[in-house]
Amino acid sequence: MGGLSGSSQGEVIARRFTERFGHAPVVVARAPGRVNLIGEHVDYNDGLVLPIALEQSTHVAAAPRSDGVARAVSLKLGREHTWSMSQWEPTSGAEWTAYVAGVTLLLAERGGAPRGFDLLIDSDVPVGGGLSSSAALELATTLALAHLAGLRLAPVELARLAHEAERRYAGVPCGIMDQYVGALARPGAALLLDCRSQTWDYVPLELAEHDLVVVDSGIRHALASGDYARRREECRAALTMIQQVDARVRSLREVTSQTLAAAASTMTPALAARARHVVGEIERVRSAAAALSRGELRRFGELLGASHASLRDDFMVSTPEIDRLVDIAGSVPGVLGARLTGGGFGGCVIVLVESSRVESLRAAICDQYDRAGLGPARLMSVRAAGAASIVFDVQGTEAA
Ligand code: ADP
Ligand code: MG
């Protein structure tokens, strides 16, 4: 396996696979977690988002089987699961097998599923923390299994298939952001993604003496159940009310502040607040992309703060622990801005901070969050990494 050089995580997972299954993998694929810099809860409202892919990623190693059996192991979530390729049921096995089985069903619809496989998942993306471990799993699984079946997918096809797997088989009514950034990201750049036209631009992320720090609150959400779906529903309800005022509007993306002001009195204060968040947040994404391309990090930091206030007060997806982390960060000299990132109800905060102040940030969080019994919080300095790819295949041809 000469092609393994240069990917130590790939090497480790290949070894684990061999130990587990008694034969070597044929392919290893990697897909990144992601953090959304700004543009929260706007992807399903046809809005704009600005995520980066992370170096933290999920690796999937796989080899084909000819007997119609699928065997999958997640090193993170334990026990091996086995099912027949022709008889997978959503209720059988662990909840996470839905992501893997869903991908195989969609690949089969496109004529590119292996007949059976052994598959092993390893990941350093926190699960359920808002860094999209789910999209990383779907993308890496899709790449690996498509490869076994000899199917080559263009990045956008990869993103669409992974997105469909999450919606149809994991039952999460998510927008396209996570799968698109995982499939399309470039190192050193954020992805400015227009979720309406499904087109994108790259915005160079030049942080000159600053760090982007992701702080995992340790508090976990359950996206599929409840709150996320309720917010989507509220956005739809607000849109319906706005359409009574302006019938041309097709999504909250198309709502101006003036239209919103005119329609606000026709809805409950809560619905008006949800719409206000979406309309304002899309504007903030535009401003943030412009600020980043001009190197105006102070302005970018202010927009992070404004986004958090809106998520907390208008969209109401923050929690006391997340607000506490944002407030602690805000009190540390050298912090330019902080906000909740991801769907909310726990998860992570991102902080833009002068590099020389990262340790003060860490100390403040340890002192005021962990010692107050809220943590432990985990800090990670993150960089904009590249898209999902095949790390190696059995020919030893390492992918670029
Ligand atoms: P997030 O995408 O923010 O991490 P989600 O709730 O969308 O949170 O997805 C988390 C789910 O994805 C897990 O509950 C599990 O089913 C699946 N998953 C993610 N990473 C892994 C992994 N390494 N192994 C097995 N399942 C995983
Ligand atoms: Mg997810």
Coordinates of C-alpha atoms and ligand atoms in Angstrom, one line a residue, residues 34 99 128-136 138 166 172 174 178-179 221 223, ligand 2:
R34 CA -17.5 22.0 8.6
Y99 CA -26.7 7.0 6.9
G128 CA -23.9 15.9 17.2
G129 CA -22.0 19.1 18.0
G130 CA -23.0 21.2 15.0
L131 CA -19.8 20.5 13.0
S132 CA -21.7 18.2 10.7
S133 CA -20.4 14.8 11.5
S134 CA -23.4 13.6 9.6
A135 CA -22.5 15.1 6.3
A136 CA -18.9 14.0 6.8
E138 CA -22.5 10.6 4.2
E166 CA -29.7 12.6 5.1
V172 CA -33.4 15.1 8.9
C174 CA -31.6 19.7 6.5
D178 CA -23.2 20.8 4.9
Q179 CA -23.0 18.4 2.0
H221 CA -28.9 18.7 20.5
L223 CA -31.6 17.7 15.3
Ligands
MG2 MG -25.7 17.0 10.9

